[in-house]
PDB file of C-alpha atoms in Angstrom:
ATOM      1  CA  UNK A  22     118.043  96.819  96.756  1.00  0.00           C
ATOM      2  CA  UNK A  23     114.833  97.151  99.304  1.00  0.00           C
ATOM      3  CA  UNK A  24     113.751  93.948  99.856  1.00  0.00           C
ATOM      4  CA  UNK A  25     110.174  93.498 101.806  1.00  0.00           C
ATOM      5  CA  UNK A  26     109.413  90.246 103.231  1.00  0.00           C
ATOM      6  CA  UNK A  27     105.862  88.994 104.588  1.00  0.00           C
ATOM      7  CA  UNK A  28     104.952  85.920 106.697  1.00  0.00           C
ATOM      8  CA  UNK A  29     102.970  83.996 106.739  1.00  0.00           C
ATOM      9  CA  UNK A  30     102.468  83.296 103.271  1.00  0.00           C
ATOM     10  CA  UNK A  31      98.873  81.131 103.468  1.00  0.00           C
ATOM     11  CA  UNK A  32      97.268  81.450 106.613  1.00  0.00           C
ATOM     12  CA  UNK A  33      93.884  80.044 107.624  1.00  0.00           C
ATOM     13  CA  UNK A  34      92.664  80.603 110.983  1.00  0.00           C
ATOM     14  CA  UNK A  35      89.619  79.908 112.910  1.00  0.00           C
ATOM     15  CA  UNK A  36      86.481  82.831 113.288  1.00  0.00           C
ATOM     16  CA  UNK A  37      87.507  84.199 116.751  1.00  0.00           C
ATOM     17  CA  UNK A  38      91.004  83.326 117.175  1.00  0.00           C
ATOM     18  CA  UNK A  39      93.950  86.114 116.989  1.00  0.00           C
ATOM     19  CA  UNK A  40      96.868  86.338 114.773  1.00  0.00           C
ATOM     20  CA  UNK A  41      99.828  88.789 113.403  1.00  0.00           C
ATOM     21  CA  UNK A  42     101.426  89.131 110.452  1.00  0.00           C
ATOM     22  CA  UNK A  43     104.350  90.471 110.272  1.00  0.00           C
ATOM     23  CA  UNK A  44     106.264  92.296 107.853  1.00  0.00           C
ATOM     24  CA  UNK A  45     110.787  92.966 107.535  1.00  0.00           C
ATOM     25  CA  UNK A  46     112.336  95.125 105.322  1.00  0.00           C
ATOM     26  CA  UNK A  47     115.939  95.608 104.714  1.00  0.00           C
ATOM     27  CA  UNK A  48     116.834  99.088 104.667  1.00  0.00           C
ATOM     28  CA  UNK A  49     115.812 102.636 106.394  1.00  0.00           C
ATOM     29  CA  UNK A  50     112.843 103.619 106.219  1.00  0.00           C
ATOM     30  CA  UNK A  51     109.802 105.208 108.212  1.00  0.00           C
ATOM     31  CA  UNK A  52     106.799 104.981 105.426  1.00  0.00           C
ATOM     32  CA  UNK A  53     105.361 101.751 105.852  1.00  0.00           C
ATOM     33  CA  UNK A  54     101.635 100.806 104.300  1.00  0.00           C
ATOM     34  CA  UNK A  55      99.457  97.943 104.339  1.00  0.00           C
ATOM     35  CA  UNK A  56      96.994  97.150 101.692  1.00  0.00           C
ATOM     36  CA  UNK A  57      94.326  94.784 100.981  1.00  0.00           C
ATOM     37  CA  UNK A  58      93.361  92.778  97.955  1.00  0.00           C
ATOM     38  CA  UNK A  59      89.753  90.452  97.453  1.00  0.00           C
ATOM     39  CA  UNK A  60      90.167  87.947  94.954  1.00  0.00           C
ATOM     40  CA  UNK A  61      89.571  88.861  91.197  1.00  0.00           C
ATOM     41  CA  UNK A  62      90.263  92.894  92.325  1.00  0.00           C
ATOM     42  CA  UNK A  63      92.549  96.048  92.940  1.00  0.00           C
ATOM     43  CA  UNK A  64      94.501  96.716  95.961  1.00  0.00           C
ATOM     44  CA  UNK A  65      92.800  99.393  98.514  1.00  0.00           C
ATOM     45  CA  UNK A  66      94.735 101.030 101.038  1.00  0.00           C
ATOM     46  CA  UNK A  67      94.202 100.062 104.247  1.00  0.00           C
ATOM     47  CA  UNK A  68      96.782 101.697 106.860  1.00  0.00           C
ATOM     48  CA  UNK A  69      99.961 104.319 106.272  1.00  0.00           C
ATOM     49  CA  UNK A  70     102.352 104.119 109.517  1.00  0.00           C
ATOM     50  CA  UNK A  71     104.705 107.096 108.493  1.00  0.00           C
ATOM     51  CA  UNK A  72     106.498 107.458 112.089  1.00  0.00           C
ATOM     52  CA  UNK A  73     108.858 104.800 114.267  1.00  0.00           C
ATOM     53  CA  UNK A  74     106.429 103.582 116.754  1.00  0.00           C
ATOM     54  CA  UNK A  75     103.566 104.951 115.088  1.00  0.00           C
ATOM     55  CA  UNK A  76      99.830 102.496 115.444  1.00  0.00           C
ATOM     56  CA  UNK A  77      96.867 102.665 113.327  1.00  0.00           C
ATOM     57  CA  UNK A  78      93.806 100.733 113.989  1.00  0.00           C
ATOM     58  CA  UNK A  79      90.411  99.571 112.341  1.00  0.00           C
ATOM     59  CA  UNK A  80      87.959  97.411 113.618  1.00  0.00           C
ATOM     60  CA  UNK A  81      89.539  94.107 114.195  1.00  0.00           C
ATOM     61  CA  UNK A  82      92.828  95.044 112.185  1.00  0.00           C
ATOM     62  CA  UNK A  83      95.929  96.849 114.326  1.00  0.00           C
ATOM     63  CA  UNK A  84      99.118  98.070 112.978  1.00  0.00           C
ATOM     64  CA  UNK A  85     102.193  99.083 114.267  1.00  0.00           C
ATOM     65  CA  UNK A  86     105.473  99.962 113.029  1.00  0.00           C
ATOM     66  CA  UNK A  87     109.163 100.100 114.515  1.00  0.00           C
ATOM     67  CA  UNK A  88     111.195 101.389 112.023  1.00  0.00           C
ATOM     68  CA  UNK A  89     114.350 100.139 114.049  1.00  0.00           C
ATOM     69  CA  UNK A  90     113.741  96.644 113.781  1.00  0.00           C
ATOM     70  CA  UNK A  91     112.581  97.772 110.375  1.00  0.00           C
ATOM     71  CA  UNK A  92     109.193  95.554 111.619  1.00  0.00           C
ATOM     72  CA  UNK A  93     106.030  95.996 110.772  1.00  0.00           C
ATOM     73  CA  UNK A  94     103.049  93.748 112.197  1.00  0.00           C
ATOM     74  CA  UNK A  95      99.096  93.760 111.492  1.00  0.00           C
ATOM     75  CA  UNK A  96      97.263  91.739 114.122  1.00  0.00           C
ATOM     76  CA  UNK A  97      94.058  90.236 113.400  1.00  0.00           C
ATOM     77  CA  UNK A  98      91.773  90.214 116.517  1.00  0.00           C
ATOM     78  CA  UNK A  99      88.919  87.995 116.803  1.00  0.00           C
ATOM     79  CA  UNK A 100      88.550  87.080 113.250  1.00  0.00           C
ATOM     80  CA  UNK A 101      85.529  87.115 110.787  1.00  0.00           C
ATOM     81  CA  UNK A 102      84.870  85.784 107.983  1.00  0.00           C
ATOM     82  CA  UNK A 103      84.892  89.007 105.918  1.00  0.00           C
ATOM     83  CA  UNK A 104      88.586  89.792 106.884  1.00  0.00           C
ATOM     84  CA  UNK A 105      89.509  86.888 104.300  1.00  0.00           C
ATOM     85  CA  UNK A 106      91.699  88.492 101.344  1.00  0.00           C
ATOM     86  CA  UNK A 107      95.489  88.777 100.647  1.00  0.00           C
ATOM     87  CA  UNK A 108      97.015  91.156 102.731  1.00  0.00           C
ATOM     88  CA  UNK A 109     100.391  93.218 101.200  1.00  0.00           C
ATOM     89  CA  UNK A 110     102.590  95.152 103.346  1.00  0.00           C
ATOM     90  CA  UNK A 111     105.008  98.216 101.092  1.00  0.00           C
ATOM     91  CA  UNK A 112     107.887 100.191 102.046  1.00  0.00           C
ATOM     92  CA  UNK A 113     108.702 103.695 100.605  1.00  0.00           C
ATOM     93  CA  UNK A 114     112.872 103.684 100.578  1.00  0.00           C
ATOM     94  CA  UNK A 115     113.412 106.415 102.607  1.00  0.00           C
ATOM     95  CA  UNK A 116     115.752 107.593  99.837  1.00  0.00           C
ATOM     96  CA  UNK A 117     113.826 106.822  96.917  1.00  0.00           C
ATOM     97  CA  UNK A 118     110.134 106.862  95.796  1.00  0.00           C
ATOM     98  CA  UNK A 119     110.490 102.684  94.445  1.00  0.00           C
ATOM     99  CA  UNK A 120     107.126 101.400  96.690  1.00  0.00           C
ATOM    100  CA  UNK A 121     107.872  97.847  97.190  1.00  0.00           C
ATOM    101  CA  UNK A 122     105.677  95.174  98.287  1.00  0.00           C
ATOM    102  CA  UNK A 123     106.004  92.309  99.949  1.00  0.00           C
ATOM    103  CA  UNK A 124     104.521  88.913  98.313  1.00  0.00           C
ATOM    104  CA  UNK A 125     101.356  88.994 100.556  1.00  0.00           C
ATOM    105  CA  UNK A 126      99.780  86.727 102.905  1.00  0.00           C
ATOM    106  CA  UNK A 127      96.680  84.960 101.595  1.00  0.00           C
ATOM    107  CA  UNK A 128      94.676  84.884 105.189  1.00  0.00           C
ATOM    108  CA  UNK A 129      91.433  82.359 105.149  1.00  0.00           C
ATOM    109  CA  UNK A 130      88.956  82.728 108.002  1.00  0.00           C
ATOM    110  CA  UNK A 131      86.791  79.878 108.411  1.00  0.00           C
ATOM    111  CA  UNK A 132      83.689  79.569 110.080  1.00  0.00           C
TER     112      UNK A 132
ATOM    113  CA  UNK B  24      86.152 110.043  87.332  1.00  0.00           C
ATOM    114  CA  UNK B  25      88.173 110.591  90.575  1.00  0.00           C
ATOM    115  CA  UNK B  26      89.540 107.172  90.793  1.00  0.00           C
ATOM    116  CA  UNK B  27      93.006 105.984  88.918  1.00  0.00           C
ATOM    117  CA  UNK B  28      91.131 104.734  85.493  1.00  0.00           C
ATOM    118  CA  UNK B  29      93.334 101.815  83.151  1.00  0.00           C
ATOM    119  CA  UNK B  30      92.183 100.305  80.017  1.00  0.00           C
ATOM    120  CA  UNK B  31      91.253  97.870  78.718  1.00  0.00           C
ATOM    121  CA  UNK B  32      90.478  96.031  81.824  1.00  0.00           C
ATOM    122  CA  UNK B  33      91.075  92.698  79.805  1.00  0.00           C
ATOM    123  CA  UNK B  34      92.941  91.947  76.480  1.00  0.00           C
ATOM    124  CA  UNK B  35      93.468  88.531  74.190  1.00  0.00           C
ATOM    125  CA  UNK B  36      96.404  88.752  72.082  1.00  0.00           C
ATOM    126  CA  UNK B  37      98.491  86.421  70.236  1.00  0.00           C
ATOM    127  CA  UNK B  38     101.992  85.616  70.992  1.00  0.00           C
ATOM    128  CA  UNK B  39     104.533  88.096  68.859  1.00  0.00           C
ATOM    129  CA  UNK B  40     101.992  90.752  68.993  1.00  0.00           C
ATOM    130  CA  UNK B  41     102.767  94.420  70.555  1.00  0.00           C
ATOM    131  CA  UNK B  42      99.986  95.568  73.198  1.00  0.00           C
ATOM    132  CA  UNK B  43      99.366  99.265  74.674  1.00  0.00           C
ATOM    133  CA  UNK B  44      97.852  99.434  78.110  1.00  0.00           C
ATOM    134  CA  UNK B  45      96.920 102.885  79.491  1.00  0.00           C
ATOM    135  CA  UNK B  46      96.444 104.888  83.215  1.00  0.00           C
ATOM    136  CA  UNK B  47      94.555 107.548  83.777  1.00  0.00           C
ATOM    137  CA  UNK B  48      95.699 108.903  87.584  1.00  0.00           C
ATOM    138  CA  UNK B  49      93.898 110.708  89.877  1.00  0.00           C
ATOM    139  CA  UNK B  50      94.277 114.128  88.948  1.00  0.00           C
ATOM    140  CA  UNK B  51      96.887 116.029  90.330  1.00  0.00           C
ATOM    141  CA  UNK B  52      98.867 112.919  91.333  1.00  0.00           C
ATOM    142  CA  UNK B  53     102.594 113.684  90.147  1.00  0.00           C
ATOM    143  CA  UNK B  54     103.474 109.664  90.867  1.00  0.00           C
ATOM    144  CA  UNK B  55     102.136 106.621  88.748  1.00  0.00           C
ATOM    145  CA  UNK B  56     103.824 103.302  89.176  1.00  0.00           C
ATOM    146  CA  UNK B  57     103.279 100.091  87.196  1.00  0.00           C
ATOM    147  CA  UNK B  58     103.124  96.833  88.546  1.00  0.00           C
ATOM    148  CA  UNK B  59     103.084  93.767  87.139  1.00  0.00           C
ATOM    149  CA  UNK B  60     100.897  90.742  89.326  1.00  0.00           C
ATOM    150  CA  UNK B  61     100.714  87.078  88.198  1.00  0.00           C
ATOM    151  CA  UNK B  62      98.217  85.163  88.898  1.00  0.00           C
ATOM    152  CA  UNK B  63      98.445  83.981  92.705  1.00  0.00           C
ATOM    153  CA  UNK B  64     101.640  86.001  93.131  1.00  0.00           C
ATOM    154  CA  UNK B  65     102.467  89.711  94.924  1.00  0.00           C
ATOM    155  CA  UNK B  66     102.999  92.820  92.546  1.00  0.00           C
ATOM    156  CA  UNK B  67     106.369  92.867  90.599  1.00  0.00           C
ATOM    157  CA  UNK B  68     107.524  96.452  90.154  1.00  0.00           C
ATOM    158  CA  UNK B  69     108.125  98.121  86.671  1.00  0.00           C
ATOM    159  CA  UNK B  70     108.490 101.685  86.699  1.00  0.00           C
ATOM    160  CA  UNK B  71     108.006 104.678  88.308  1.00  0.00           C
ATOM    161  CA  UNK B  72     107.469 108.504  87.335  1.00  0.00           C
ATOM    162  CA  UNK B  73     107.742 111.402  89.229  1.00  0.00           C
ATOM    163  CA  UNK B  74     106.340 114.409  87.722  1.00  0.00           C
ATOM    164  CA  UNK B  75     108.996 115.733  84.505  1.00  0.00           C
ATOM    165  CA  UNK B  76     111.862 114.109  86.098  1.00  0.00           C
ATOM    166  CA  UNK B  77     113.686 110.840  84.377  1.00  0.00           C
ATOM    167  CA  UNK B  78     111.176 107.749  85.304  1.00  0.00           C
ATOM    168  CA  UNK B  79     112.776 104.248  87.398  1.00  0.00           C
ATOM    169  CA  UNK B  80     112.972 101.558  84.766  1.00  0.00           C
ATOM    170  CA  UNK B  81     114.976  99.801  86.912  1.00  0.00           C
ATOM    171  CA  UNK B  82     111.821  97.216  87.135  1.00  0.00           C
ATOM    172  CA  UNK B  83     111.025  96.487  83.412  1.00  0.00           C
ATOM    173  CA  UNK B  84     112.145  92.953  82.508  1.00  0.00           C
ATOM    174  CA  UNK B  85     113.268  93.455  79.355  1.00  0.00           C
ATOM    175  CA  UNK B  86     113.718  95.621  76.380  1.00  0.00           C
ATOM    176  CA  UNK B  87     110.170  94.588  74.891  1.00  0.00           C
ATOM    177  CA  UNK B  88     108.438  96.546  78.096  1.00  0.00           C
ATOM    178  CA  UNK B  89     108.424 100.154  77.243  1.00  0.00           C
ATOM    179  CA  UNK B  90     105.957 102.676  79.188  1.00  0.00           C
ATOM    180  CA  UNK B  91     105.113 106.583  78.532  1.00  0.00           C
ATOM    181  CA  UNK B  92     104.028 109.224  80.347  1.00  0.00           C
ATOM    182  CA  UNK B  93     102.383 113.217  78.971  1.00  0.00           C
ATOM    183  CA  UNK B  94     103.706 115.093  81.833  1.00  0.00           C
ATOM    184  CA  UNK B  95     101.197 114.264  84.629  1.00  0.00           C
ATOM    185  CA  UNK B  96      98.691 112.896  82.685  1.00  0.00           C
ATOM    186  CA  UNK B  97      98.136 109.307  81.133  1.00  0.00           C
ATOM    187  CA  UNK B  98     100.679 106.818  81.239  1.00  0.00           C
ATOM    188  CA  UNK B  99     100.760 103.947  78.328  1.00  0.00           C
ATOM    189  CA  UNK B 100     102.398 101.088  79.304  1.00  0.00           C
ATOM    190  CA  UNK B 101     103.625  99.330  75.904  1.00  0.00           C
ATOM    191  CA  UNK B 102     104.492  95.486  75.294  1.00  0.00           C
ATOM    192  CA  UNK B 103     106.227  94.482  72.222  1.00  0.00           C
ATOM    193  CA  UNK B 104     106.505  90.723  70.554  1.00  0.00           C
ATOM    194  CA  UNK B 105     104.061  89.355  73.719  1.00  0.00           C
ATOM    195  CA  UNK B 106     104.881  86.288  75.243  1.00  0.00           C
ATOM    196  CA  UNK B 107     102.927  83.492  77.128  1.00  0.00           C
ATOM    197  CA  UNK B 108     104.941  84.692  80.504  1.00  0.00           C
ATOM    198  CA  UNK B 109     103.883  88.126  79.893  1.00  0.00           C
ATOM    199  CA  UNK B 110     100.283  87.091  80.852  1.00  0.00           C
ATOM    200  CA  UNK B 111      99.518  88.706  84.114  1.00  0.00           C
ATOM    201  CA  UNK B 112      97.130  91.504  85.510  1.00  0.00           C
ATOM    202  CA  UNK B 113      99.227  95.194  85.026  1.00  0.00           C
ATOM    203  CA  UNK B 114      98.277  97.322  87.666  1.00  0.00           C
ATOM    204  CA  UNK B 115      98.489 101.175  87.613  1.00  0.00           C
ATOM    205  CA  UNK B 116      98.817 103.398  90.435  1.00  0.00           C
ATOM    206  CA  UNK B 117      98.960 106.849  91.212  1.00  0.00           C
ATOM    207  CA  UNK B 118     100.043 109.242  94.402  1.00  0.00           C
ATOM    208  CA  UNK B 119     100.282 113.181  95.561  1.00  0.00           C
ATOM    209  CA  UNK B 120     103.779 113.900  96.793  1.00  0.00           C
ATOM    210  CA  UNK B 121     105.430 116.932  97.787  1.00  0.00           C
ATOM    211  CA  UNK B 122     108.675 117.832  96.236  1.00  0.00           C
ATOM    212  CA  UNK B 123     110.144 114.268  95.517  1.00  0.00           C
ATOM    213  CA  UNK B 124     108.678 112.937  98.731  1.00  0.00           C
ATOM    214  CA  UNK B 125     105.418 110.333  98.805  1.00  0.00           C
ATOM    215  CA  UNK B 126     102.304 111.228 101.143  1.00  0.00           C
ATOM    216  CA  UNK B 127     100.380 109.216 101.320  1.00  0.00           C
ATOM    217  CA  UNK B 128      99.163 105.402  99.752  1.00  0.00           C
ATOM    218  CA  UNK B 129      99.786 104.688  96.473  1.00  0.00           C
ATOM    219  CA  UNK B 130      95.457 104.207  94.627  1.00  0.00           C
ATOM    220  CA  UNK B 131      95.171 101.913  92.020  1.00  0.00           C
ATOM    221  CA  UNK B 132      93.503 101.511  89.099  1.00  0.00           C
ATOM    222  CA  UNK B 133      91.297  97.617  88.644  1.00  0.00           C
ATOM    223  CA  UNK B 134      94.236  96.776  86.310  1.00  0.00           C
ATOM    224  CA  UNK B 135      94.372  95.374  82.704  1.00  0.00           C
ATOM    225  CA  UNK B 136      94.339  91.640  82.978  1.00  0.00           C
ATOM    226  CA  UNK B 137      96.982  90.619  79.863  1.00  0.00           C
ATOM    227  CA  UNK B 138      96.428  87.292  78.639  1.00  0.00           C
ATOM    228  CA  UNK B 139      99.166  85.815  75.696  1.00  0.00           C
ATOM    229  CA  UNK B 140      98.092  82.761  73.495  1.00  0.00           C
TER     230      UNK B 140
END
């Protein structure tokens, strides 16, 4: 069974600073998204990484996928407020259509 | 509209009775998926179709979750004898793919928050 795991769970950081979060998943696969949810709505897409080494970027959000290491990470660089939300990461089995996601990571950026 | 459409966005009910939730997918979309999101927690997966081939149910947790779909059209997502733990937001979400193969990101719907007294 895919399995897609996220950490940090809860992560609070400081406007300015930098941080990753990273995302494993347990079998092949080379469709990788990343999707963002504000509290009280939907989920919007925010990146599809659909090669090994492939690297998306927007605004102060970057990221990359290596499909061997079956390793995703979206680095956060010099945060604002705004960027607070949970942030999912989902893997398309590359043998299957099941999208799974990963439990999230609830970032807070604080003034 | 030419976003994935559910309703209702919010439902009451009272433990033991059956609720219908529906999707409306972006048009053209041959994939909808369910998901089912507690509050506070990630999004639990319940079933999948692909165009006319035999939906995943490999995600509905019991035999009271039952869910629909006209061809690649609306999708009714059906709850029988609710319980308390069945209170959660269902989310709805649709995709293009070619031949069995995903695209692109899955666009969802604002969900239909479920709430069992």
């Amino acid at each position: 069974e895919l399995k897609v795991e996220q950490n940090p769970l809860f992560l609070s950081m400081q406007e300015g600073k930098n941080y990753t979060i990273y995302c494993n998943y347990s079998t092949t696969s080379d469709r990788l998204y990343w999707y963002r949810q504000d509290p009280g709505k939907s989920l919007e897409s925010l990146f599809v990484l659909l090669s090994n080494g492939a690297v998306k970027q927007e605004g102060r959000l970057m990221a990359s996928l290596d499909t061997k290491a079956r390793l995703s990470t979206l680095h956060i660089t010099a945060a604002v407020h705004d960027l607070s939300a949970t942030y999912f990461c989902a893997v398309d089995e590359e043998w299957g259509n099941d999208m799974r996601f990963g439990a999230g990571t609830r970032l807070t950026v604080k003034p | 509209g030419a976003g994935v459409s559910q309703s209702p966005s919010n439902k009451v009910t009272e433990k033991g009775k059956d609720v219908e939730l529906r999707c409306d997918p972006i048009s053209g979309h041959t994939a909808l998926y369910w998901y089912r999101q507690r509050l506070g927690q990630g999004l639990e997966f319940l079933i999948y179709f692909q165009g006319n081939s035999a939906p995943d149910k490999s995600g509905l947790p019991s035999d009271r979750f039952s869910a629909e779909r006209t061809g690649e059209s609306v999708s009714t997502l059906t709850i029988q004898r609710t319980q308390q733990e069945d209170s959660a937001v269902y989310l709805c979400a649709s995709s293009h793919t070619l031949g069995a193969s995903l695209v692109g990101e899955l666009f969802f719907g604002e969900g239909s928050r479920l709430t069992v007294l």
